[in-house]
Tab-separated table of N, CA and C in Angstrom:
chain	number	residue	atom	x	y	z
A	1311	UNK	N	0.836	-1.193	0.000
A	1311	UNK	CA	0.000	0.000	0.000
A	1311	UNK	C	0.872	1.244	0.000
A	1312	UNK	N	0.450	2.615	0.188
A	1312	UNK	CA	1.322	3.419	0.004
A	1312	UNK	C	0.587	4.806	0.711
A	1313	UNK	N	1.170	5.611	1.000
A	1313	UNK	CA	0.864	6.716	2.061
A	1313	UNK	C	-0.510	7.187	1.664
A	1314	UNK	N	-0.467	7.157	0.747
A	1314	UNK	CA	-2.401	7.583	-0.239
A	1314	UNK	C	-3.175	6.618	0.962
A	1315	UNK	N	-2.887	5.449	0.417
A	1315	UNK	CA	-3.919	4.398	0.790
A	1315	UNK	C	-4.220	4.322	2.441
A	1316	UNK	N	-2.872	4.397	2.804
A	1316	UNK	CA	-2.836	4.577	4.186
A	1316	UNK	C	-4.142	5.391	4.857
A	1317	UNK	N	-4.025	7.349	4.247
A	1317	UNK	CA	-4.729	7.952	4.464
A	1317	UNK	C	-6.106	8.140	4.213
A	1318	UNK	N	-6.137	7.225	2.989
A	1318	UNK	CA	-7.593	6.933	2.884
A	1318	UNK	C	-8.049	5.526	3.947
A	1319	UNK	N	-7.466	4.758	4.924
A	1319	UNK	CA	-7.781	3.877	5.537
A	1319	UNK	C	-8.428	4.442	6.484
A	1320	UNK	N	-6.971	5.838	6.867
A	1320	UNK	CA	-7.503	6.366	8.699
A	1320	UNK	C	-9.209	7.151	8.493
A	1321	UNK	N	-9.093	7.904	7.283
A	1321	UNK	CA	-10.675	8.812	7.193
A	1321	UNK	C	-11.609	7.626	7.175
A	1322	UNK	N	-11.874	6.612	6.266
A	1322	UNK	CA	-12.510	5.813	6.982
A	1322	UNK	C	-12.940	5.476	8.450
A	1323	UNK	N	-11.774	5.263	9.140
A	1323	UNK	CA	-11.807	4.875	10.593
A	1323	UNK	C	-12.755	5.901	10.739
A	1324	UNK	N	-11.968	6.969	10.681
A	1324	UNK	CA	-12.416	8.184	11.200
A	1324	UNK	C	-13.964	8.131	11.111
A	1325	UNK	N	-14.672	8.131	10.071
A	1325	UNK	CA	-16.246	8.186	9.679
A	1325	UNK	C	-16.981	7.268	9.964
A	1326	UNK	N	-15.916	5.959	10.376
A	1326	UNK	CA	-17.215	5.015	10.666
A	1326	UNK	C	-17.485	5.075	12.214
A	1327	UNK	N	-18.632	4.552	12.527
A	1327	UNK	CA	-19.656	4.816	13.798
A	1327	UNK	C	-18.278	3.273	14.695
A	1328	UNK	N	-18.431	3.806	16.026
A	1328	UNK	CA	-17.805	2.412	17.065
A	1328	UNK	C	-18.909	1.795	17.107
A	1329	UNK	N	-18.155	0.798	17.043
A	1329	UNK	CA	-19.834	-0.752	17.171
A	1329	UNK	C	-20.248	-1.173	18.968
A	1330	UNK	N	-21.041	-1.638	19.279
A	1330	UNK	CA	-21.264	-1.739	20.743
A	1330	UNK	C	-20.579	-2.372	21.370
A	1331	UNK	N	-20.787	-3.693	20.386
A	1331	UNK	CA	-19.452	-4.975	20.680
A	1331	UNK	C	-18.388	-5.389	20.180
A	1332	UNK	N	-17.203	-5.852	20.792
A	1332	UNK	CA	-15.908	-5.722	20.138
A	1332	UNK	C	-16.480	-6.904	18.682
A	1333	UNK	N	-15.268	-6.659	17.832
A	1333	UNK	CA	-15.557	-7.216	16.495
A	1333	UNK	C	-14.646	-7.439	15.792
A	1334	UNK	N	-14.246	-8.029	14.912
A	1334	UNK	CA	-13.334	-8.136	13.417
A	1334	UNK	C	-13.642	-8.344	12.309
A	1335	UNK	N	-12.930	-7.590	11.642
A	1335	UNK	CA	-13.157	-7.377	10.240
A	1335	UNK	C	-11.951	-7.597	8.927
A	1336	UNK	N	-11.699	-8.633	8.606
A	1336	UNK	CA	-10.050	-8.396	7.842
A	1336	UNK	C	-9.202	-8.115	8.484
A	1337	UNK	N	-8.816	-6.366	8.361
A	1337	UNK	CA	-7.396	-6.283	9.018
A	1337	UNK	C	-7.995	-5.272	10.111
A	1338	UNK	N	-8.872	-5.027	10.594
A	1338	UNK	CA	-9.555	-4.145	11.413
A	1338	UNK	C	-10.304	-4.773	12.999
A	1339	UNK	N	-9.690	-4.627	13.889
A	1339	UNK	CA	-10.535	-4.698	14.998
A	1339	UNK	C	-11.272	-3.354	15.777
A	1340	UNK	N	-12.434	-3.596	16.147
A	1340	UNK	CA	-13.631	-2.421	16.234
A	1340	UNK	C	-14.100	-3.186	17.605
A	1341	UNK	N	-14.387	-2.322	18.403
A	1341	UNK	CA	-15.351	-1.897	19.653
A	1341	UNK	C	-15.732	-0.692	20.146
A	1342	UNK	N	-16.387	-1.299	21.340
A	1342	UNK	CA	-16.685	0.269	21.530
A	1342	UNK	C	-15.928	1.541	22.049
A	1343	UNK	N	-15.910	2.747	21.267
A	1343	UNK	CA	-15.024	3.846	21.482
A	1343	UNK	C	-13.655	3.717	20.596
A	1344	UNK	N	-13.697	2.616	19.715
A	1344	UNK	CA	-12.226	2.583	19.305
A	1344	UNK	C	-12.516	1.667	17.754
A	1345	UNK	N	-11.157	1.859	16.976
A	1345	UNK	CA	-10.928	0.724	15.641
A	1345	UNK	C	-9.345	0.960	15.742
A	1346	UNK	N	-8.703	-0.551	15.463
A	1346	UNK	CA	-7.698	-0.549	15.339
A	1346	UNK	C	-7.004	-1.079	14.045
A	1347	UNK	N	-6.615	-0.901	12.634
A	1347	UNK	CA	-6.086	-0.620	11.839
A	1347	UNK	C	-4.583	-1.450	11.431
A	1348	UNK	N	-4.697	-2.680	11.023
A	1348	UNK	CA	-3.344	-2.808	10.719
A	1348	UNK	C	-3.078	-2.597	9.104
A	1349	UNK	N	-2.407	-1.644	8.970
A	1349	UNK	CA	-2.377	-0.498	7.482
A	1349	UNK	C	-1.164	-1.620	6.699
A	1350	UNK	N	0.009	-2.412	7.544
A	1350	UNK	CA	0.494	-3.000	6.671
A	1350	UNK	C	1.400	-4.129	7.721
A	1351	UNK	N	0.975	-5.401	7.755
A	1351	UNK	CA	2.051	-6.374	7.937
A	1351	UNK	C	2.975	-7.419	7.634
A	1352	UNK	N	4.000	-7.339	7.990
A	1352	UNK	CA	4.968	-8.022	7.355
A	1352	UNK	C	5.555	-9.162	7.388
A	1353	UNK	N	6.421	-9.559	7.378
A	1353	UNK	CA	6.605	-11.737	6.792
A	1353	UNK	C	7.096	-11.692	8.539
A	1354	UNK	N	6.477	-13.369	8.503
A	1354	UNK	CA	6.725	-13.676	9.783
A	1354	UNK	C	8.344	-13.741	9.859
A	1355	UNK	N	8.995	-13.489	10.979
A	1355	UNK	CA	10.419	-13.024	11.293
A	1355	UNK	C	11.213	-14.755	11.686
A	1356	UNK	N	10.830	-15.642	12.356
A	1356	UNK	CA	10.517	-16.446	13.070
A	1356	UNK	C	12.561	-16.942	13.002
A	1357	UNK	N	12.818	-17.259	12.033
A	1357	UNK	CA	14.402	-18.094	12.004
A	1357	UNK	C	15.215	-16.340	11.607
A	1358	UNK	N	14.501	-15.590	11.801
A	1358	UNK	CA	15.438	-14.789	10.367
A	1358	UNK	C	16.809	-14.331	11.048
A	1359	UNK	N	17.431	-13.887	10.075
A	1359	UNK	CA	18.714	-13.381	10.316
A	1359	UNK	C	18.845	-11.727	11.203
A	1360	UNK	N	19.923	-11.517	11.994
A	1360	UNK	CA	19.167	-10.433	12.381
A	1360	UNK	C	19.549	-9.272	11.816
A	1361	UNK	N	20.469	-9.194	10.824
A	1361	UNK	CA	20.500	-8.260	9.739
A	1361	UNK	C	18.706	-7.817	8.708
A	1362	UNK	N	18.145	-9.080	8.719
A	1362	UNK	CA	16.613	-9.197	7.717
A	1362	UNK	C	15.940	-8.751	9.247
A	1363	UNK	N	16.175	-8.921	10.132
A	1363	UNK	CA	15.399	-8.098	11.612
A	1363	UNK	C	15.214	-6.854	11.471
A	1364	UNK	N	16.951	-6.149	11.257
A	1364	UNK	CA	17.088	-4.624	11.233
A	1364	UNK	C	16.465	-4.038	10.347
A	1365	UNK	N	16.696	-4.756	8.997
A	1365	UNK	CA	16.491	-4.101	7.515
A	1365	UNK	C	14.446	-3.749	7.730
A	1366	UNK	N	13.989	-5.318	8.113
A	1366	UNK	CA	12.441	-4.851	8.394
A	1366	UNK	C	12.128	-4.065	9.112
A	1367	UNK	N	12.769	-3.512	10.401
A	1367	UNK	CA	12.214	-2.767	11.372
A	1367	UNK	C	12.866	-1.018	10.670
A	1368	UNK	N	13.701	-1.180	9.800
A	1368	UNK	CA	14.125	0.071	9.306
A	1368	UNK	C	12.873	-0.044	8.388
A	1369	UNK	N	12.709	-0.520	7.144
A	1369	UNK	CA	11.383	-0.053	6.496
A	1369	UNK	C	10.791	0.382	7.024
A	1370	UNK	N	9.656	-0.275	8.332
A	1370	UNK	CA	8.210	-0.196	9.091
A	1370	UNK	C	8.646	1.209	9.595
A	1371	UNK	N	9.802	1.622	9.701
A	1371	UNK	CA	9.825	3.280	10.459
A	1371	UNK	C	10.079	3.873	9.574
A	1372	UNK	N	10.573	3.907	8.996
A	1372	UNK	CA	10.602	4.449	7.645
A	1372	UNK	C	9.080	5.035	7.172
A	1373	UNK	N	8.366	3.988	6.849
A	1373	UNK	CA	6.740	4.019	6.297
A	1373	UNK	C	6.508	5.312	7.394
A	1374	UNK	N	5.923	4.227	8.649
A	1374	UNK	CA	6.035	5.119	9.916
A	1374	UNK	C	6.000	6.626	9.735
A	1375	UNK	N	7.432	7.086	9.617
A	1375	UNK	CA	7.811	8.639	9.523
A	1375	UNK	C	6.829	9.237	8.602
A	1376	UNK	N	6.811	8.701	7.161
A	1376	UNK	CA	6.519	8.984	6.318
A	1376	UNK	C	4.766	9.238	6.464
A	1377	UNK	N	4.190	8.591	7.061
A	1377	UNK	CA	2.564	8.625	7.140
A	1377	UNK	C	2.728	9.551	8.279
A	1378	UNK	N	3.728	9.695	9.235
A	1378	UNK	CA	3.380	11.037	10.671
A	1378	UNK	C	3.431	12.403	9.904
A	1379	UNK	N	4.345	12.347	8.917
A	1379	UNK	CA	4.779	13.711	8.485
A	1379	UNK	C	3.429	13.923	6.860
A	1380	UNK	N	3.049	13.123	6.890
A	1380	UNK	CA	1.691	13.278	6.010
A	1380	UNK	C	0.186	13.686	6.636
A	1381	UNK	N	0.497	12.768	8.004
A	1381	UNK	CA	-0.763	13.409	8.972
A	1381	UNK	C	-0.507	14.903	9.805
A	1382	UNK	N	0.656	14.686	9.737
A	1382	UNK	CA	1.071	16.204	10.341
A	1382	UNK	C	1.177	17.397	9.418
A	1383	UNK	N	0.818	17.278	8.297
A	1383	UNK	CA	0.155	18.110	7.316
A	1383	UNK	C	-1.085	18.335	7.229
A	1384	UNK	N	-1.982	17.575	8.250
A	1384	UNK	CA	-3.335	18.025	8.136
A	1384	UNK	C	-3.390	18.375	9.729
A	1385	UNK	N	-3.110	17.799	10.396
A	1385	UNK	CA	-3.574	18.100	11.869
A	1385	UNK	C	-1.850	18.347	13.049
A	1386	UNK	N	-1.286	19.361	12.372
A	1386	UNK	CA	-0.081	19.480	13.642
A	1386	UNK	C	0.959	18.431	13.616
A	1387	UNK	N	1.862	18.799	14.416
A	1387	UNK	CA	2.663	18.500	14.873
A	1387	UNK	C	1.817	17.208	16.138
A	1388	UNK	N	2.207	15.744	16.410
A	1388	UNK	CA	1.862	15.098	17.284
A	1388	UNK	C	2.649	14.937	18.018
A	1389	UNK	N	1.558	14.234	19.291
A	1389	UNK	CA	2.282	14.134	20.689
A	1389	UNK	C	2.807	12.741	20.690
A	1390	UNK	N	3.420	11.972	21.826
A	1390	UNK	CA	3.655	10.838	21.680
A	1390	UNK	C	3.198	10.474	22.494
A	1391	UNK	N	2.298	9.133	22.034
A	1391	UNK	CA	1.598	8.047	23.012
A	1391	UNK	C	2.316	7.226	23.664
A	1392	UNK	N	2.928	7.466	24.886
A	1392	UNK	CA	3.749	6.370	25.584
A	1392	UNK	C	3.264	5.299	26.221
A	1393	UNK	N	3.306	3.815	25.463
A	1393	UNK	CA	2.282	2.769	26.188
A	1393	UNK	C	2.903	1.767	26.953
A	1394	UNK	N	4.225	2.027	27.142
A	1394	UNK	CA	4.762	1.613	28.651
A	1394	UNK	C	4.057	1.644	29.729
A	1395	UNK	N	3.440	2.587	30.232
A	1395	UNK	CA	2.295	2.700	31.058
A	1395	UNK	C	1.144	1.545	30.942
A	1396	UNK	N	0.524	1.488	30.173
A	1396	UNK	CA	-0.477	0.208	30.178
A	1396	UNK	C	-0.095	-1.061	29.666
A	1397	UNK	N	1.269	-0.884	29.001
A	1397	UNK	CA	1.713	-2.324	29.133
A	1397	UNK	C	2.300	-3.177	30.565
A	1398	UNK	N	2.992	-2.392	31.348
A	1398	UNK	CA	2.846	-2.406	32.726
A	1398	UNK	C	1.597	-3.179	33.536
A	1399	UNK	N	0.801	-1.707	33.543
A	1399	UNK	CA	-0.648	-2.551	34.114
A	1399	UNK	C	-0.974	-3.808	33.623
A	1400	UNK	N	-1.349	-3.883	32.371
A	1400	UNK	CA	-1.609	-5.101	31.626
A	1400	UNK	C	-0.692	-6.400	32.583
A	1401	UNK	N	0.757	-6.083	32.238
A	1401	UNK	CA	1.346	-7.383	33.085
A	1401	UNK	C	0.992	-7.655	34.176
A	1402	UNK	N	0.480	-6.564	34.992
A	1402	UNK	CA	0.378	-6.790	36.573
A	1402	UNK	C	-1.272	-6.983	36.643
A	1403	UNK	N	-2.094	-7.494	35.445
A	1403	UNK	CA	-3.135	-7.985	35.749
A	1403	UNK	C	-4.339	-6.850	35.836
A	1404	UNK	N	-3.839	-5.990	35.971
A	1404	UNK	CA	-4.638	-4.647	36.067
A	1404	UNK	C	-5.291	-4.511	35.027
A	1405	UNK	N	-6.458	-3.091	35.449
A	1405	UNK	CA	-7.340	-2.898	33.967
A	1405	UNK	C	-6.454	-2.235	32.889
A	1406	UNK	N	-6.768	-2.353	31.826
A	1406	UNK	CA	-6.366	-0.689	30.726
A	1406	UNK	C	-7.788	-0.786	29.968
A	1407	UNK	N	-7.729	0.479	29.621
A	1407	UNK	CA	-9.011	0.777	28.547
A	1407	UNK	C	-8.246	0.346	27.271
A	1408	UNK	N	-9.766	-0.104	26.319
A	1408	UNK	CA	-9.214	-0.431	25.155
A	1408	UNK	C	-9.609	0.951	24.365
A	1409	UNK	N	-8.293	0.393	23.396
A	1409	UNK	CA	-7.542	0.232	22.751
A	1409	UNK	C	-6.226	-0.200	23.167
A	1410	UNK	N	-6.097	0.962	24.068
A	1410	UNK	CA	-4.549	0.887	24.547
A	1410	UNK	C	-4.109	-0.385	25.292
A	1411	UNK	N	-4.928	-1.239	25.808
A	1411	UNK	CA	-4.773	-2.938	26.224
A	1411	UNK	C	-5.042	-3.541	24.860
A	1412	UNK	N	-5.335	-3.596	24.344
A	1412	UNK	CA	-4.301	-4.089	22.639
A	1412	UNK	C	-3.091	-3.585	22.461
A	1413	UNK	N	-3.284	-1.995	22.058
A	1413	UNK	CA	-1.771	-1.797	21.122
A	1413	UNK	C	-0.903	-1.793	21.936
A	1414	UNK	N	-0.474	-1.952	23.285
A	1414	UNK	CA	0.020	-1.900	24.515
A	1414	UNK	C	1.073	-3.184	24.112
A	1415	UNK	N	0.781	-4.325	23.134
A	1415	UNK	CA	0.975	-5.736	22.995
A	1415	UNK	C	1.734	-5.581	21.990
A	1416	UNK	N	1.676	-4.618	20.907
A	1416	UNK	CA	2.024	-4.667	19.383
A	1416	UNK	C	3.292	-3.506	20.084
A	1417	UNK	N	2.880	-2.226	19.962
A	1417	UNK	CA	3.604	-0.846	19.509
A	1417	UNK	C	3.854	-0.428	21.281
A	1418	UNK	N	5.219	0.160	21.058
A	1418	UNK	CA	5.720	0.915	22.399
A	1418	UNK	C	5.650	2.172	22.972
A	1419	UNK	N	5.186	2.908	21.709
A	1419	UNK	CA	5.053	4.496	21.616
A	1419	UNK	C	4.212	4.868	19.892
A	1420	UNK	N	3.205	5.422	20.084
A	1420	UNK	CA	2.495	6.151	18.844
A	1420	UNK	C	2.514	7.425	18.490
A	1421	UNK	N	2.226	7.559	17.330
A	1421	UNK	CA	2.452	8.988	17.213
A	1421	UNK	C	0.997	9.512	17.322
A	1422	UNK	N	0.286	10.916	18.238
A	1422	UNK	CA	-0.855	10.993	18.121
A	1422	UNK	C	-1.740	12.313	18.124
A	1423	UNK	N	-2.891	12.628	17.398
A	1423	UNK	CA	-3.351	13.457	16.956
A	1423	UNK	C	-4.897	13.781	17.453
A	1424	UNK	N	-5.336	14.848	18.669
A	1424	UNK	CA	-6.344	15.182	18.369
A	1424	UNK	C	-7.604	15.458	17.103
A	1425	UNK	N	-8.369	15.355	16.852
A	1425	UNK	CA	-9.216	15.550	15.841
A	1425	UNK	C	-10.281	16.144	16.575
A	1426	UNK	N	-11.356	16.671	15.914
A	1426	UNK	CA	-12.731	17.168	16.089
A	1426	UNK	C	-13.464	15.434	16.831
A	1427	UNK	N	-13.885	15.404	18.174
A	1427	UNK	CA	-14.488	14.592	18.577
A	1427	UNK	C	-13.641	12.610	18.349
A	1428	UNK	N	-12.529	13.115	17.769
A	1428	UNK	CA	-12.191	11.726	18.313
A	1428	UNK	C	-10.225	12.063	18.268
A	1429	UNK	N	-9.262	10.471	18.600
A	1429	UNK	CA	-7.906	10.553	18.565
A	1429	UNK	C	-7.663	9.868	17.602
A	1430	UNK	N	-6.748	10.250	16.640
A	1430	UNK	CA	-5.547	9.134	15.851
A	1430	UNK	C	-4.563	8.657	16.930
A	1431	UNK	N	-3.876	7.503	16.255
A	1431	UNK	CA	-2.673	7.217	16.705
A	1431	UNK	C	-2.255	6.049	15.364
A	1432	UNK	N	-0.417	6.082	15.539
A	1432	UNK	CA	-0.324	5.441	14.286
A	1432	UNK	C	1.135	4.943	14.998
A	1433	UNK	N	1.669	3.880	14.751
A	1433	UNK	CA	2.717	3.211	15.340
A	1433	UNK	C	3.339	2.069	14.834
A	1434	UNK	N	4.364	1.485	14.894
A	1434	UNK	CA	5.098	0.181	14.773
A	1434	UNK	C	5.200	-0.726	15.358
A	1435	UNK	N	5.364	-1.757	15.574
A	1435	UNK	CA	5.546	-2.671	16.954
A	1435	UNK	C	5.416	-4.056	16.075
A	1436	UNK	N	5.720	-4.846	16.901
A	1436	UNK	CA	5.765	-6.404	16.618
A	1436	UNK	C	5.357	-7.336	18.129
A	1437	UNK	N	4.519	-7.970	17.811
A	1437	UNK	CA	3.562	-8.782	18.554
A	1437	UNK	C	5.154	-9.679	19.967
A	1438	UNK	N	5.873	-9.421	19.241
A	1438	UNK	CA	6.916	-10.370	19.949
A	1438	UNK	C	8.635	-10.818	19.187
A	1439	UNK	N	9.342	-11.403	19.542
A	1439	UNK	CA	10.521	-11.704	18.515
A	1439	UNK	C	9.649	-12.845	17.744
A	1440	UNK	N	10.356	-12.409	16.343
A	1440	UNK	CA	9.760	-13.553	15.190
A	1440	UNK	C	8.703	-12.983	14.508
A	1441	UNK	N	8.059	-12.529	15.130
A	1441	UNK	CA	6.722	-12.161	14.514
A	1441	UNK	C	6.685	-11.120	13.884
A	1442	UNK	N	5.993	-11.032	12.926
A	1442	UNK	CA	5.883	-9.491	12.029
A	1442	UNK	C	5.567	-8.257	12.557
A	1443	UNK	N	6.492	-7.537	11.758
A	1443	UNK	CA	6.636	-6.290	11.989
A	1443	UNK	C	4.817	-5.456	11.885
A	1444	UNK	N	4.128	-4.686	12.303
A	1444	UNK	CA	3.024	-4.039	11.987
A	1444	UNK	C	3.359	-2.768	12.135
A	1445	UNK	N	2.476	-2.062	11.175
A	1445	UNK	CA	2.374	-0.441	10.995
A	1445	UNK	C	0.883	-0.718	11.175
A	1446	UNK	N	0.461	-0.070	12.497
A	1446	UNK	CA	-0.639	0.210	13.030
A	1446	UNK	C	-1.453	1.672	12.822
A	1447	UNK	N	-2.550	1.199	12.768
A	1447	UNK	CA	-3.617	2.789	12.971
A	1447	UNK	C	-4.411	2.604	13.968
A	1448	UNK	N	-5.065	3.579	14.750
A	1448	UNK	CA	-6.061	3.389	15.963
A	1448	UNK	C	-7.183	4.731	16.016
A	1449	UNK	N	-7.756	4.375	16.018
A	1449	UNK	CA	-8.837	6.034	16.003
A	1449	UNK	C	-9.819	5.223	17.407
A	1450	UNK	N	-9.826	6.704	17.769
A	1450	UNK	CA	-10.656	6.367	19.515
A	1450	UNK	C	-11.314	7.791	19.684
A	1451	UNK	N	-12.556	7.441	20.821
A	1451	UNK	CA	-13.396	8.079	20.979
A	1451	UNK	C	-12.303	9.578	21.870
A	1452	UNK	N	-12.614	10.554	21.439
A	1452	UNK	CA	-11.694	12.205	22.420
A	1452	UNK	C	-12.208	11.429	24.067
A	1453	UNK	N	-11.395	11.601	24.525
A	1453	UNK	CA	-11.925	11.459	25.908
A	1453	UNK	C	-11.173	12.723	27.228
């Protein structure tokens, strides 16, 4: 896909209604107050070399940069979502609100954007070693 497509994924998010109950859809998980967006993932990592480690995690930020500094042409300069915090809780059994008890699992920090009545966030992360790299999207209710 490519930064176009990307941005036509998040306005979507953006316009569609949160569903009552959590849900899936393809590459989209939806509940209530939130949709989470995987815009592009990549080959499972599992034996790889860790040169083919670096090289993937350099693309995915790469992309990354490239879609912050495209959204930051419409809405500012963003803040950073630090999800150390609810990945924490999460381990220690505690609550987190969703979204962020998902992407808490994938991405370590997002990049993120007020809007009129709701949040972006857009990030990198990998589920674990081995596993593919993701370039994430998240749109959530303003709170």
């Amino acid at each position: 896909m490519t930064i176009d497509a990307y941005l036509a994924t998040i306005d979507r998010l953006r316009r569609r209604e949160f569903p009552a109950v959590p849900g899936r859809s393809a590459m989209v998980e939806s509940g209530p107050g939130f949709h989470i967006a995987g815009l592009r993932v990549g080959q499972e990592l599992g034996d790889a070399d860790p040169a083919e480690v670096a090289e993937a995690a350099e693309e995915f930020e790469a992309e990354l940069t490239a879609l912050a500094a495209a959204l930051s042409l419409r809405w500012g300069e963003p803040r950073t979502i630090d999800l150390a915090g609810p990945l924490e809780r999460t381990a220690r059994g505690l609550p987190v609100r969703p979204p962020l008890d998902t992407l808490c699992g994938y991405v370590p920090w997002m990049h993120g954007w007020r809007v009129p009545g709701r949040w972006i966030g857009v990030g990198v992360g990998q589920g674990g070693p081995g596993l593919p790299f993701q370039l994430l999207a998240a749109v959530g209710e303003a709170g």
